[in-house]
Short mmCIF file of N, CA and C in Angstrom, two decimals:
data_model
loop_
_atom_site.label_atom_id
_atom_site.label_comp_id
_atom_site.label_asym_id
_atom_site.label_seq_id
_atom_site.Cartn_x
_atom_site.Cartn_y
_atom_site.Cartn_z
N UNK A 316 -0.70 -25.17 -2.67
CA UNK A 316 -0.79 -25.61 -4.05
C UNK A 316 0.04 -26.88 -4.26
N UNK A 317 0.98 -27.33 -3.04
CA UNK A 317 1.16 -28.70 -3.36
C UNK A 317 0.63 -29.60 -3.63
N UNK A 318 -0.55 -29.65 -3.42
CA UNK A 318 -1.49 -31.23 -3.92
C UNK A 318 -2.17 -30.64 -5.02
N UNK A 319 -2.23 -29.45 -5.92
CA UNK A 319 -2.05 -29.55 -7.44
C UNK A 319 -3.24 -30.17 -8.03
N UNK A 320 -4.90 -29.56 -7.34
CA UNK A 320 -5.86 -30.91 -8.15
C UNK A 320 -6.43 -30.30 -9.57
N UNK A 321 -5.55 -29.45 -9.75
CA UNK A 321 -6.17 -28.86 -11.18
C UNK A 321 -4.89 -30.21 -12.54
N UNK A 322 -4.23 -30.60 -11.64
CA UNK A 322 -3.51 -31.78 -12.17
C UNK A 322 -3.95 -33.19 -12.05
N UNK A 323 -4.60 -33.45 -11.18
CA UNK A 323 -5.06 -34.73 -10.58
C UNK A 323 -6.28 -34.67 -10.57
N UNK A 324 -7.18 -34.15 -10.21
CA UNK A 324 -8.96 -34.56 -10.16
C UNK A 324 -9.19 -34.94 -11.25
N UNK A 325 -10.26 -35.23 -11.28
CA UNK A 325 -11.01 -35.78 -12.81
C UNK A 325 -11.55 -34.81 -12.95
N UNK A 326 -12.05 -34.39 -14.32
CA UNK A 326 -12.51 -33.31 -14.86
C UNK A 326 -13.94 -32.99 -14.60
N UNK A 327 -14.80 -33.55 -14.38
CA UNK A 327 -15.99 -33.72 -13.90
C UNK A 327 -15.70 -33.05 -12.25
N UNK A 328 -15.18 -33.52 -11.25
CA UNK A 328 -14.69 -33.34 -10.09
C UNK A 328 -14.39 -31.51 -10.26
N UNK A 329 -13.60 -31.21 -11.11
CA UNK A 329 -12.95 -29.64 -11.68
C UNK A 329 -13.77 -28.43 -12.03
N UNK A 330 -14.87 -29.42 -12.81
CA UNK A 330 -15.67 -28.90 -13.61
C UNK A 330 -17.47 -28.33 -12.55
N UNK A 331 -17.27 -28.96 -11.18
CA UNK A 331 -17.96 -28.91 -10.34
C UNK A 331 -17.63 -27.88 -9.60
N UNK A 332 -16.29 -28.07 -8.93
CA UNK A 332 -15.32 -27.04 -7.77
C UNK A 332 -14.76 -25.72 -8.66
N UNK A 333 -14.85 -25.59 -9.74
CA UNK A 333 -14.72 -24.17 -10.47
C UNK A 333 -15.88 -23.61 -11.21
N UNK A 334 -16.72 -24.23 -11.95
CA UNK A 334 -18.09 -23.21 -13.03
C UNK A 334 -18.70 -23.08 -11.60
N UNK A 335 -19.39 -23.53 -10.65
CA UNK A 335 -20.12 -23.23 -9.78
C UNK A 335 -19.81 -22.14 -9.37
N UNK A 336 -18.77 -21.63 -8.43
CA UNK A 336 -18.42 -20.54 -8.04
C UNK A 336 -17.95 -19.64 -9.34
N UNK A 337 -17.47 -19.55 -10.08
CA UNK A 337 -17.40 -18.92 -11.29
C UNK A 337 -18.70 -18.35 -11.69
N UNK A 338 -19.70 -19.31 -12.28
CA UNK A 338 -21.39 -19.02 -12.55
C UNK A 338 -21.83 -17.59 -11.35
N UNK A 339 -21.76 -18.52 -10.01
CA UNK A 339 -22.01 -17.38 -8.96
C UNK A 339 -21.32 -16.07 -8.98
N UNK A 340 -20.15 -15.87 -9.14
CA UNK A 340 -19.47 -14.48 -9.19
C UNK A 340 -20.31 -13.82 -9.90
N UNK A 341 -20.65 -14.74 -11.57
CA UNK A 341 -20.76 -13.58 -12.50
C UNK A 341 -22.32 -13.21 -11.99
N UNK A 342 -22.76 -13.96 -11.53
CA UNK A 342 -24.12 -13.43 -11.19
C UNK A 342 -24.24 -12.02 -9.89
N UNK A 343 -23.58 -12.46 -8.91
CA UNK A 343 -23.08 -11.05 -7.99
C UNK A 343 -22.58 -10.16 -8.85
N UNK A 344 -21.88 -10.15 -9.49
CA UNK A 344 -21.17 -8.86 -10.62
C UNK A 344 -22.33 -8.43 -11.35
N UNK A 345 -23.61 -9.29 -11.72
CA UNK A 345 -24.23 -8.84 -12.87
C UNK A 345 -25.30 -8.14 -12.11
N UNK A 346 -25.53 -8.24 -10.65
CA UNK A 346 -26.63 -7.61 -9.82
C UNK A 346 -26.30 -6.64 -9.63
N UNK A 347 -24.71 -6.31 -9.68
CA UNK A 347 -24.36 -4.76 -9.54
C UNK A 347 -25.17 -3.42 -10.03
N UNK A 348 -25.27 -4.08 -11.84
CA UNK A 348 -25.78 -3.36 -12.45
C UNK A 348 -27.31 -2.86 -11.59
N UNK A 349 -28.18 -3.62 -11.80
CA UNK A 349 -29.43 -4.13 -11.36
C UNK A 349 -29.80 -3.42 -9.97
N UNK A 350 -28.74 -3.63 -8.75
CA UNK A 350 -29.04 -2.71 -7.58
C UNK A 350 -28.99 -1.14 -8.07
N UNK A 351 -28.01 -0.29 -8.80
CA UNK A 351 -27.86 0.39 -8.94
C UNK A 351 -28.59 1.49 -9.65
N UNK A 352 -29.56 0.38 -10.70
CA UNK A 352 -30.44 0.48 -11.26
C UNK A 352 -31.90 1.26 -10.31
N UNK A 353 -31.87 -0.51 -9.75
CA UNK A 353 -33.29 0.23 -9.06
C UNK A 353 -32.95 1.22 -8.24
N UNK A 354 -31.67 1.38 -7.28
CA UNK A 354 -31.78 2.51 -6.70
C UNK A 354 -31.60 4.08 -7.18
N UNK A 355 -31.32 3.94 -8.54
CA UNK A 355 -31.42 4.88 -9.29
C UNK A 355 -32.90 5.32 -10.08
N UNK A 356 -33.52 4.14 -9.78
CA UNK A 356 -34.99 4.29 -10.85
C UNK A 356 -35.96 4.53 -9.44
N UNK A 357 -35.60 4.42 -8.22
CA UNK A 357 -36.41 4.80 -7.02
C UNK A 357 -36.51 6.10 -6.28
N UNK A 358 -35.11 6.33 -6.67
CA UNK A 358 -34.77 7.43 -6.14
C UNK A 358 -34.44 8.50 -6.68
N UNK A 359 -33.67 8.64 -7.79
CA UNK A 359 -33.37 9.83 -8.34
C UNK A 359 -34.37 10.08 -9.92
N UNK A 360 -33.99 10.70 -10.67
CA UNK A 360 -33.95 10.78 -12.06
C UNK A 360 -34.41 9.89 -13.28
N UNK A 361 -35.09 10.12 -14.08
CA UNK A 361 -34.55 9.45 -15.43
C UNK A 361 -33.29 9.60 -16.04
N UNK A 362 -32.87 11.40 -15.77
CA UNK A 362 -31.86 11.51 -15.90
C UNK A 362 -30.73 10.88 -15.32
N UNK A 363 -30.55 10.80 -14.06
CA UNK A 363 -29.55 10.00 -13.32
C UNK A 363 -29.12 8.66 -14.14
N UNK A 364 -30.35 7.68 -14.59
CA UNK A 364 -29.85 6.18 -14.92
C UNK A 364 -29.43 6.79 -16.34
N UNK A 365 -29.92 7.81 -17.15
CA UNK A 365 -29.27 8.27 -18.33
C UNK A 365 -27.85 8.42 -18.34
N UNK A 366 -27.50 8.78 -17.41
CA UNK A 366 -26.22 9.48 -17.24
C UNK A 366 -25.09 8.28 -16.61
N UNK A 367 -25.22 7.40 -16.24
CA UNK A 367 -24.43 6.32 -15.95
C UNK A 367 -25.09 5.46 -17.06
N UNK A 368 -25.56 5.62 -17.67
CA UNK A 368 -25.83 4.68 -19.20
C UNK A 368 -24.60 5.72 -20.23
N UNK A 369 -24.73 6.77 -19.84
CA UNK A 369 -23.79 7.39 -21.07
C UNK A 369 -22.68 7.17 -20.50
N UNK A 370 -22.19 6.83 -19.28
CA UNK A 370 -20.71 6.56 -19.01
C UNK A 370 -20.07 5.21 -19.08
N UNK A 371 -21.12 4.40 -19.57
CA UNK A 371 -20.57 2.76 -19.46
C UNK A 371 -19.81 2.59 -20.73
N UNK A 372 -19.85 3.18 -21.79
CA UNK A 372 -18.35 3.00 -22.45
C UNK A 372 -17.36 2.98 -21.19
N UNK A 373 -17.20 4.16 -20.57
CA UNK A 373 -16.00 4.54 -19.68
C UNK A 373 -15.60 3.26 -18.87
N UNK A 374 -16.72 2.76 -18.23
CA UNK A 374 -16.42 1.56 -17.64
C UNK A 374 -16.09 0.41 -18.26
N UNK A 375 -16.66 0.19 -19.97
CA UNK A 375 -16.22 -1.09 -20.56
C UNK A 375 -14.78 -1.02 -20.93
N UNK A 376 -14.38 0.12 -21.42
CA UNK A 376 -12.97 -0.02 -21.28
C UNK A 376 -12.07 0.10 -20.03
N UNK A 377 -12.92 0.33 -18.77
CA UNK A 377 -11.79 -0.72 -17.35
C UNK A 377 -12.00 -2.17 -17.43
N UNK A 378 -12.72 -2.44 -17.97
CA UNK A 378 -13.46 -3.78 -17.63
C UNK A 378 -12.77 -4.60 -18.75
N UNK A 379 -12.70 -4.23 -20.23
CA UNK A 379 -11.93 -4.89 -21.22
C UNK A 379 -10.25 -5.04 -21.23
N UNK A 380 -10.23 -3.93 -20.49
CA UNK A 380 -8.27 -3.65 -20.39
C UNK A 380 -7.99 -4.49 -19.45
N UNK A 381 -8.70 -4.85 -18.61
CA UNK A 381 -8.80 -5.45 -17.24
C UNK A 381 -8.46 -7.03 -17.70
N UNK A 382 -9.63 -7.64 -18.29
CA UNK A 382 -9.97 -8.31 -18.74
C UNK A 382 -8.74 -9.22 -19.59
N UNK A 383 -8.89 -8.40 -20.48
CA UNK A 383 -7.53 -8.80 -21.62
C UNK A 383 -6.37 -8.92 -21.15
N UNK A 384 -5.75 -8.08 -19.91
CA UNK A 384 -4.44 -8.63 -19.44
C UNK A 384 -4.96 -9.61 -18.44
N UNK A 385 -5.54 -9.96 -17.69
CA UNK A 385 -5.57 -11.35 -16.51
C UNK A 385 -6.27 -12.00 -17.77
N UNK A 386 -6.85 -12.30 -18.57
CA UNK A 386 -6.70 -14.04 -19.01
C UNK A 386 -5.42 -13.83 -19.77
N UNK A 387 -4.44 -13.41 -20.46
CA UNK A 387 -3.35 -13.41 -20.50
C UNK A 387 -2.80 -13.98 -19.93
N UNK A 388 -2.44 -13.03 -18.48
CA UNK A 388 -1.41 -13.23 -17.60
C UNK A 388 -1.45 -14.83 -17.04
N UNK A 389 -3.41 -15.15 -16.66
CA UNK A 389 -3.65 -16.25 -16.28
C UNK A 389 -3.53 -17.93 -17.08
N UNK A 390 -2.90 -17.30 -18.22
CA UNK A 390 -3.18 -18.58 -19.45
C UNK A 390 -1.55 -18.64 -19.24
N UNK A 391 -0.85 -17.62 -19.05
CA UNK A 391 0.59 -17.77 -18.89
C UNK A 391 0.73 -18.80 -17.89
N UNK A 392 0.37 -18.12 -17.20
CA UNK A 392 0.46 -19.36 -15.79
C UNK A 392 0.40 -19.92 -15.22
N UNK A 393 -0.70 -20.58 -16.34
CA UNK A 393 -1.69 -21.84 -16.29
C UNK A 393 -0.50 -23.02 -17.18
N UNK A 394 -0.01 -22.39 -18.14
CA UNK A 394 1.38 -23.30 -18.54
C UNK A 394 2.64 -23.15 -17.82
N UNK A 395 2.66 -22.17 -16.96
CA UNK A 395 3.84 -22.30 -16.18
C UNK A 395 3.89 -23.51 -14.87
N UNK A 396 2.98 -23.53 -14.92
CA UNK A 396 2.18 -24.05 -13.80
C UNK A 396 2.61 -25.75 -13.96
N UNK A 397 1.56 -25.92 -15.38
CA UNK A 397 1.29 -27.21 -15.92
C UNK A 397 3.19 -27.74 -16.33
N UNK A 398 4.12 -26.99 -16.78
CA UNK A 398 5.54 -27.37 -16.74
C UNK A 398 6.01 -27.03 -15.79
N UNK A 399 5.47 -27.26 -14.43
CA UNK A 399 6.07 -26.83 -12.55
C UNK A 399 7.46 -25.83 -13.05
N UNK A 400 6.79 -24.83 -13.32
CA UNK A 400 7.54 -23.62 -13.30
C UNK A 400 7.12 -22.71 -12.14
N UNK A 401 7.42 -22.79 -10.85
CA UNK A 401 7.06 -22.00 -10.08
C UNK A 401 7.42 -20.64 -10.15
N UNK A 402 8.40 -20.40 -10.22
CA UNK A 402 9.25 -19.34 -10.21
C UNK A 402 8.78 -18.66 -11.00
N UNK A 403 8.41 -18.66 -12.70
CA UNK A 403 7.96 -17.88 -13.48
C UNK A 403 6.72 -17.71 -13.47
N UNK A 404 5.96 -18.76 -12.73
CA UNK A 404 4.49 -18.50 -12.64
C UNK A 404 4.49 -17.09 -11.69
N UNK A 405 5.21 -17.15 -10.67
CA UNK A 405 5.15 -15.85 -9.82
C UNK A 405 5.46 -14.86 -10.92
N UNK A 406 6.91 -14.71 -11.27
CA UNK A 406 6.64 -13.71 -12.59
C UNK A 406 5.95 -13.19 -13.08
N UNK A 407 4.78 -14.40 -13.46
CA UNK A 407 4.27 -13.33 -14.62
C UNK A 407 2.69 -12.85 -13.92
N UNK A 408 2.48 -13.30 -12.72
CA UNK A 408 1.62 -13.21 -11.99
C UNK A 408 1.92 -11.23 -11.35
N UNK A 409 3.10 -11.35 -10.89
CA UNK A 409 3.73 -9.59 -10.34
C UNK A 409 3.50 -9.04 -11.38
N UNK A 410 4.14 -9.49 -13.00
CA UNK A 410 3.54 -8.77 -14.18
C UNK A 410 2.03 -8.08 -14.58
N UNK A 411 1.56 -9.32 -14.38
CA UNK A 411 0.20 -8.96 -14.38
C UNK A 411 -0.26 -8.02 -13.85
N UNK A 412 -0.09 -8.26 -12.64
CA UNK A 412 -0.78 -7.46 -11.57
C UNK A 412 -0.10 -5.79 -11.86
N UNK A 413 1.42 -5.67 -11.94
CA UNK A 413 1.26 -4.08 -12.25
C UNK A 413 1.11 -3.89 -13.35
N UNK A 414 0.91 -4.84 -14.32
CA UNK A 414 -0.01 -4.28 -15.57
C UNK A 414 -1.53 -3.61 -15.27
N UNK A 415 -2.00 -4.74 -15.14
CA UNK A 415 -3.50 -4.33 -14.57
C UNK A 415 -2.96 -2.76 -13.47
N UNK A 416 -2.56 -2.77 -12.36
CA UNK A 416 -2.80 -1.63 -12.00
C UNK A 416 -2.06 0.07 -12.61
N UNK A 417 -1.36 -0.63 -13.73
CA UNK A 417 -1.06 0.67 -14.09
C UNK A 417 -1.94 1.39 -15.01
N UNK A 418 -2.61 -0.10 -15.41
CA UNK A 418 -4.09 0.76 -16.59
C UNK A 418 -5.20 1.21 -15.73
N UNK A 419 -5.08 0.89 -14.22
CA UNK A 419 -6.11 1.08 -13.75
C UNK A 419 -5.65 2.96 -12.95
N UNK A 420 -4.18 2.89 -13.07
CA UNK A 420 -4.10 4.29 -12.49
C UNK A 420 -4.16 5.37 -13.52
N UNK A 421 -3.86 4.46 -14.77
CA UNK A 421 -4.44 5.59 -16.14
C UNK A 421 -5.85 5.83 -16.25
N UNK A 422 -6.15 5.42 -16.04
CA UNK A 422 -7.87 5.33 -16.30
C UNK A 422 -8.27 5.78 -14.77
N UNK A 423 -7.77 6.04 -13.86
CA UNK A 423 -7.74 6.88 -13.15
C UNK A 423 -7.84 8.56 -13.79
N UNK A 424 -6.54 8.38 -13.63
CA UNK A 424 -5.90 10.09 -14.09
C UNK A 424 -6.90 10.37 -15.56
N UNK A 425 -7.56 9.54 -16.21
CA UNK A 425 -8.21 9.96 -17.19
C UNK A 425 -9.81 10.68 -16.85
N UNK A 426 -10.22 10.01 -15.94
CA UNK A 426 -11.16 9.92 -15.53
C UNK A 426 -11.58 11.31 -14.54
N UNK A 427 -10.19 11.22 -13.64
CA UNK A 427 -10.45 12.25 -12.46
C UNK A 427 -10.30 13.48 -13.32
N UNK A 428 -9.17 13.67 -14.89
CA UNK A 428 -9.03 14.88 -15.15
C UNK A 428 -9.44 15.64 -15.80
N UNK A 429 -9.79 14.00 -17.20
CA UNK A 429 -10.72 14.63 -18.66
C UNK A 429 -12.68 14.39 -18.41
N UNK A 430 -13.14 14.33 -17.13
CA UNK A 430 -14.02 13.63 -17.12
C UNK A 430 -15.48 14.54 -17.85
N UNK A 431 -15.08 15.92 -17.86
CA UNK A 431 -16.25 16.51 -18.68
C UNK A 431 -15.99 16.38 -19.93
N UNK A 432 -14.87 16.22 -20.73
CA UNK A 432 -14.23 16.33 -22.17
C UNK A 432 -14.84 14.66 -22.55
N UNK A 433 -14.37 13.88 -21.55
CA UNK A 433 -15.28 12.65 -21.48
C UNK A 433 -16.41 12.55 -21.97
N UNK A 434 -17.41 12.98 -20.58
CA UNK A 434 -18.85 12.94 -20.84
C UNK A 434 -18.95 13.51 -22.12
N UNK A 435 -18.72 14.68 -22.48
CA UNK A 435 -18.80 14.98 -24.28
C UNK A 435 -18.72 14.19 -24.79
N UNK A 436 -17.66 13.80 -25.19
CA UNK A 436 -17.21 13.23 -26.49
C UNK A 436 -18.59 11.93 -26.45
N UNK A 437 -18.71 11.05 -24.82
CA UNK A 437 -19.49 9.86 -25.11
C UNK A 437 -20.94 10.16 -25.30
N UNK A 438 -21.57 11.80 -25.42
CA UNK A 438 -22.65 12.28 -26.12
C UNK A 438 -23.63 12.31 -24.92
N UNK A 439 -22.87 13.15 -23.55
CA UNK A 439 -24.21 13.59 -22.64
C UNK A 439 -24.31 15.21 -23.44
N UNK A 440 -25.64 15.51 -23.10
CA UNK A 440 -25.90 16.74 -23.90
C UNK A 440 -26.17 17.63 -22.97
N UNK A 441 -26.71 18.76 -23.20
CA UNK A 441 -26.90 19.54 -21.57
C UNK A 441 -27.59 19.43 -20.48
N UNK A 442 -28.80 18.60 -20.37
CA UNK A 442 -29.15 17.92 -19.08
C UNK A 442 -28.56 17.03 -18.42
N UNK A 443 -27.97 15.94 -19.65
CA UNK A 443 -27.20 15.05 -18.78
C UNK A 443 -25.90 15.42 -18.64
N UNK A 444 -25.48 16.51 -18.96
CA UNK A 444 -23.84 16.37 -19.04
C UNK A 444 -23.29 16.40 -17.53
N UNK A 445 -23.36 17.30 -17.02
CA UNK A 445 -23.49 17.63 -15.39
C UNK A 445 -23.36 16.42 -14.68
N UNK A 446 -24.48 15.45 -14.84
CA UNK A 446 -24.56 14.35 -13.97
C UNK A 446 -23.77 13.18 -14.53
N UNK A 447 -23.61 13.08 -15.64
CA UNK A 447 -22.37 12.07 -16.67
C UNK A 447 -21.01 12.47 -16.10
N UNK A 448 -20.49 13.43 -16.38
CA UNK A 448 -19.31 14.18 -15.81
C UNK A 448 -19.10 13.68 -14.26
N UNK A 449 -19.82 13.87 -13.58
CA UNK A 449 -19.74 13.78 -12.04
C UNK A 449 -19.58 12.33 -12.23
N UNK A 450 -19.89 11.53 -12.65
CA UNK A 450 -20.35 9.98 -12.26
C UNK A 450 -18.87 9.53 -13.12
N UNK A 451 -18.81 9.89 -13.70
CA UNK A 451 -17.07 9.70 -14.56
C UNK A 451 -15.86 9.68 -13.89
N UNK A 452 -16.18 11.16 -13.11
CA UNK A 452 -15.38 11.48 -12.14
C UNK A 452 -15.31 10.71 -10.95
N UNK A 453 -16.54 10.45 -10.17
CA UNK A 453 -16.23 9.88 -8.77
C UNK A 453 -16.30 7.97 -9.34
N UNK A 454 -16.50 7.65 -10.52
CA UNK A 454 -16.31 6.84 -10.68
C UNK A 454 -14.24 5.85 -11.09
N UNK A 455 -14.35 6.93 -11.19
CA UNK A 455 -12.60 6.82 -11.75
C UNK A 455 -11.46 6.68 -10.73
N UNK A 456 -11.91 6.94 -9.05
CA UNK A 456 -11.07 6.61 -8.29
C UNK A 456 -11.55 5.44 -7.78
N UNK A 457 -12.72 4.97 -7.95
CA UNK A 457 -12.48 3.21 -7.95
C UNK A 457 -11.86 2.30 -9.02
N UNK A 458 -11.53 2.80 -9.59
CA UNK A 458 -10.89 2.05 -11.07
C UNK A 458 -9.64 1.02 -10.82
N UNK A 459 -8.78 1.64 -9.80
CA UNK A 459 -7.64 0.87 -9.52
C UNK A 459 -8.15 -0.35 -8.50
N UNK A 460 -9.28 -0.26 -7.96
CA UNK A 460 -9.78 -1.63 -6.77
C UNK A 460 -10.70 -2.43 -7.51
N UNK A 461 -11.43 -1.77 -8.76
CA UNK A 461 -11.70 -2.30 -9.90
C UNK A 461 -10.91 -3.50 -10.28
N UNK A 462 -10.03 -3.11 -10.89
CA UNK A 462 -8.92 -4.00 -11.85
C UNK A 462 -7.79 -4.84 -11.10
N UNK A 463 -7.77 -4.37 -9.65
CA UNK A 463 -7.30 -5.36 -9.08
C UNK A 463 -8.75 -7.02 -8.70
N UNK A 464 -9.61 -6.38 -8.60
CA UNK A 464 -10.64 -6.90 -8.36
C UNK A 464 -10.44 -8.06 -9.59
N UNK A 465 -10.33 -7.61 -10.31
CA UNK A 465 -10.59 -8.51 -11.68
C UNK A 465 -9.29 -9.46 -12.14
N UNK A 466 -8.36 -8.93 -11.21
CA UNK A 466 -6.76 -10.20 -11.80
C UNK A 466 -7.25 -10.77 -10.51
N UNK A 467 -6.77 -10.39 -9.00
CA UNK A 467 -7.54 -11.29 -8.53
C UNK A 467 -8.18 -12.66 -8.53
N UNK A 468 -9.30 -12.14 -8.82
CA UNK A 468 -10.60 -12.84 -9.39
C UNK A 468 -10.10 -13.42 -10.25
N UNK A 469 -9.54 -13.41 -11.45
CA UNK A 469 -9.32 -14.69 -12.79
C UNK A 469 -8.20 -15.76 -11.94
N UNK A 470 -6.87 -14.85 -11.11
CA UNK A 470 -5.62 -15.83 -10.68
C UNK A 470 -6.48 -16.50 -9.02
N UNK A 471 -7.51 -16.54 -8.91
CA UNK A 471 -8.03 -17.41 -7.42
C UNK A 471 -7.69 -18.76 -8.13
N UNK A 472 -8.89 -18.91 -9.40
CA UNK A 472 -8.65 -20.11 -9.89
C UNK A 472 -7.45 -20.90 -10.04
N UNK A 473 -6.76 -20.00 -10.14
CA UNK A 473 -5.27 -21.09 -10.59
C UNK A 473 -4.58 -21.43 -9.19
N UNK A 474 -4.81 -20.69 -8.19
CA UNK A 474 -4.38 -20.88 -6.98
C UNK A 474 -5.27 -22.01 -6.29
N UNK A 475 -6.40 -22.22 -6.95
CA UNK A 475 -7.47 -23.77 -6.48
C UNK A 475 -7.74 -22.88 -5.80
N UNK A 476 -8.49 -21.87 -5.58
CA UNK A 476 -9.84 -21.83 -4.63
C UNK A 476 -10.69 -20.37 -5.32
N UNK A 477 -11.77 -21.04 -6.13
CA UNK A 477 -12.61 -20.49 -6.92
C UNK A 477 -13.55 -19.40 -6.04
N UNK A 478 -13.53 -20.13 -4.62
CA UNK A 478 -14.28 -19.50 -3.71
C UNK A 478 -14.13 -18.21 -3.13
N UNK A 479 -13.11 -17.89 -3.47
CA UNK A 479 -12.34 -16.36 -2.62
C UNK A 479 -12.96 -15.46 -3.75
N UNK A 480 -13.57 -15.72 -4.72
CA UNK A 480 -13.82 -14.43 -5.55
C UNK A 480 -15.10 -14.42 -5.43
N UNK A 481 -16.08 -15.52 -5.63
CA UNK A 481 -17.74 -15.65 -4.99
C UNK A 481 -17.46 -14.32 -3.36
N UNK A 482 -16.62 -14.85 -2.89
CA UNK A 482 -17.01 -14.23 -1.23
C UNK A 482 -16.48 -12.46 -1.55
N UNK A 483 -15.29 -12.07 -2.45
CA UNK A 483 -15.09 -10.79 -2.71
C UNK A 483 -16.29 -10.43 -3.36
N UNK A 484 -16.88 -11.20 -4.55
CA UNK A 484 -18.11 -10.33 -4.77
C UNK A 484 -19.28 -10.31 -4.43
N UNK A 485 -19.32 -10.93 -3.44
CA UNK A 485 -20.71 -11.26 -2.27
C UNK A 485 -19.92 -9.75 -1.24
N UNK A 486 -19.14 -9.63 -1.01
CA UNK A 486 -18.48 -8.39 -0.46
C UNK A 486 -18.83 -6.95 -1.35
N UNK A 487 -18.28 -7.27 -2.35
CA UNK A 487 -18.32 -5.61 -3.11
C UNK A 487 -19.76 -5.36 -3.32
N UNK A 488 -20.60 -6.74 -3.58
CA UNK A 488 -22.09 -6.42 -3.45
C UNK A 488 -22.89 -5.50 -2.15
N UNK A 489 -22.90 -6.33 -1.16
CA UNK A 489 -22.91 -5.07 0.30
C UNK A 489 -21.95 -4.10 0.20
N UNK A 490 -20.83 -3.81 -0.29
CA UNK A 490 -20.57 -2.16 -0.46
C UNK A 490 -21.07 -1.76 -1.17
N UNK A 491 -21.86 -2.19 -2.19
CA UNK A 491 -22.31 -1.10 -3.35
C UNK A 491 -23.70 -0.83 -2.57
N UNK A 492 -24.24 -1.57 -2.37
CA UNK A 492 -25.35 -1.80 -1.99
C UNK A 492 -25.50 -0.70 -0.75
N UNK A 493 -24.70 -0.66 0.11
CA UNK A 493 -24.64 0.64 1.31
C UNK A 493 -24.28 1.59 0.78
N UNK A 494 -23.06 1.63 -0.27
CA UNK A 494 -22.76 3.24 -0.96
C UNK A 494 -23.82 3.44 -1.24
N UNK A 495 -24.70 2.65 -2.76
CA UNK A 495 -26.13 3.31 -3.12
C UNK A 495 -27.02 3.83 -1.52
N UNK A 496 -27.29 3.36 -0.83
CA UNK A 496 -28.12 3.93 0.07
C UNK A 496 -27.87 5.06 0.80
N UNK A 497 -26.58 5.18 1.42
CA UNK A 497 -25.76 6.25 1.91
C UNK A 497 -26.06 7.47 0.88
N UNK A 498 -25.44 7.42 -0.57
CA UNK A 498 -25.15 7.98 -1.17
C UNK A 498 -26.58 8.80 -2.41
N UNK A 499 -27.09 7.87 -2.25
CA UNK A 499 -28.70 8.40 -2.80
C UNK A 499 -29.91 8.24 -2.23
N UNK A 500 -29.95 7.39 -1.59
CA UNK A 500 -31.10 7.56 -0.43
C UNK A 500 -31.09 8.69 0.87
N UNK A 501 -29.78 8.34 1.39
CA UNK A 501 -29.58 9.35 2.58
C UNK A 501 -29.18 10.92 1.95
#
């Protein structure tokens, strides 16, 4: 990070070497849905895609808690940065990060413990409840690789290389992509 071109390039130059790979992430993140989909609309249920439709509250709030502390943390240290505050940029960067993972081990323990009281409350009824519940549940111990996933991903940028989060989610894409098959095909 000594040569600093989020200080020096021209903005055009910035605006090339970050939305590009940025654009791309969100598009790998947004196929998530989409694989999961079809391998749910091929293979199992109506019920099945019902039932991870009734749990995506559960997931928007990993995804918002997530969310809301790394551009935080990352806007912090985007001015720590910009007043060569090294030292506190690390700060608030360690902050971050066990922020994010301590909501992600709550939302854990929420997940692994209340996950049928869950599925209730978010209105699976008795066909879907069963399969809502389960998907709550085995969904909730990814939560913490989740939300690291996601500070990560916002602090690449500030570290200048936009690219390490395109290639993590060109990664988590082939894991999902083999879990779904493993896991509902096989």
């Amino acid at each position: 990070m000594e040569d600093r071109i989020l200080l020096k390039e021209p903005m055009y130059k910035l605006f090339i070497k970050f939305v590009i790979p940025s654009v791309l992430a969100m598009l790998f993140v947004g196929i998530h849905r989409v694989v999961d989909g079809l391998f749910l609309g091929r293979f199992e249920s109506v019920n099945a895609m019902s039932s991870v439709n009734i749990a995506n509250p559960y997931m928007q709030l990993i995804l918002s808690g997530c969310i809301l502390i790394s551009v935080g943390m990352v806007s912090r240290m985007g001015r720590m940065i910009g007043g060569n505050n090294i030292q506190e940029t690390k700060t608030t960067f360690k902050t971050g990060f066990v922020a994010v993972s301590v909501w992600g081990f709550i939302l854990l323990g929420i997940g692994s413990i209340f996950h049928a009281p869950l599925a209730d409350f978010l209105g699976a009824n008795g066909i879907l409840f069963t399969d809502a519940s389960r998907y709550i549940f085995v969904l909730s111990f990814f939560v913490p690789s989740i939300c690291l996933m996601i500070v990560c991903g916002f602090s690449t940028h500030l570290m200048e290389r936009p690219y390490l989060y395109v290639v993590a989610t060109i990664c988590c894409l082939a894991t999902n992509i083999l879990l779904d098959f493993l896991m509902i095909v096989v």
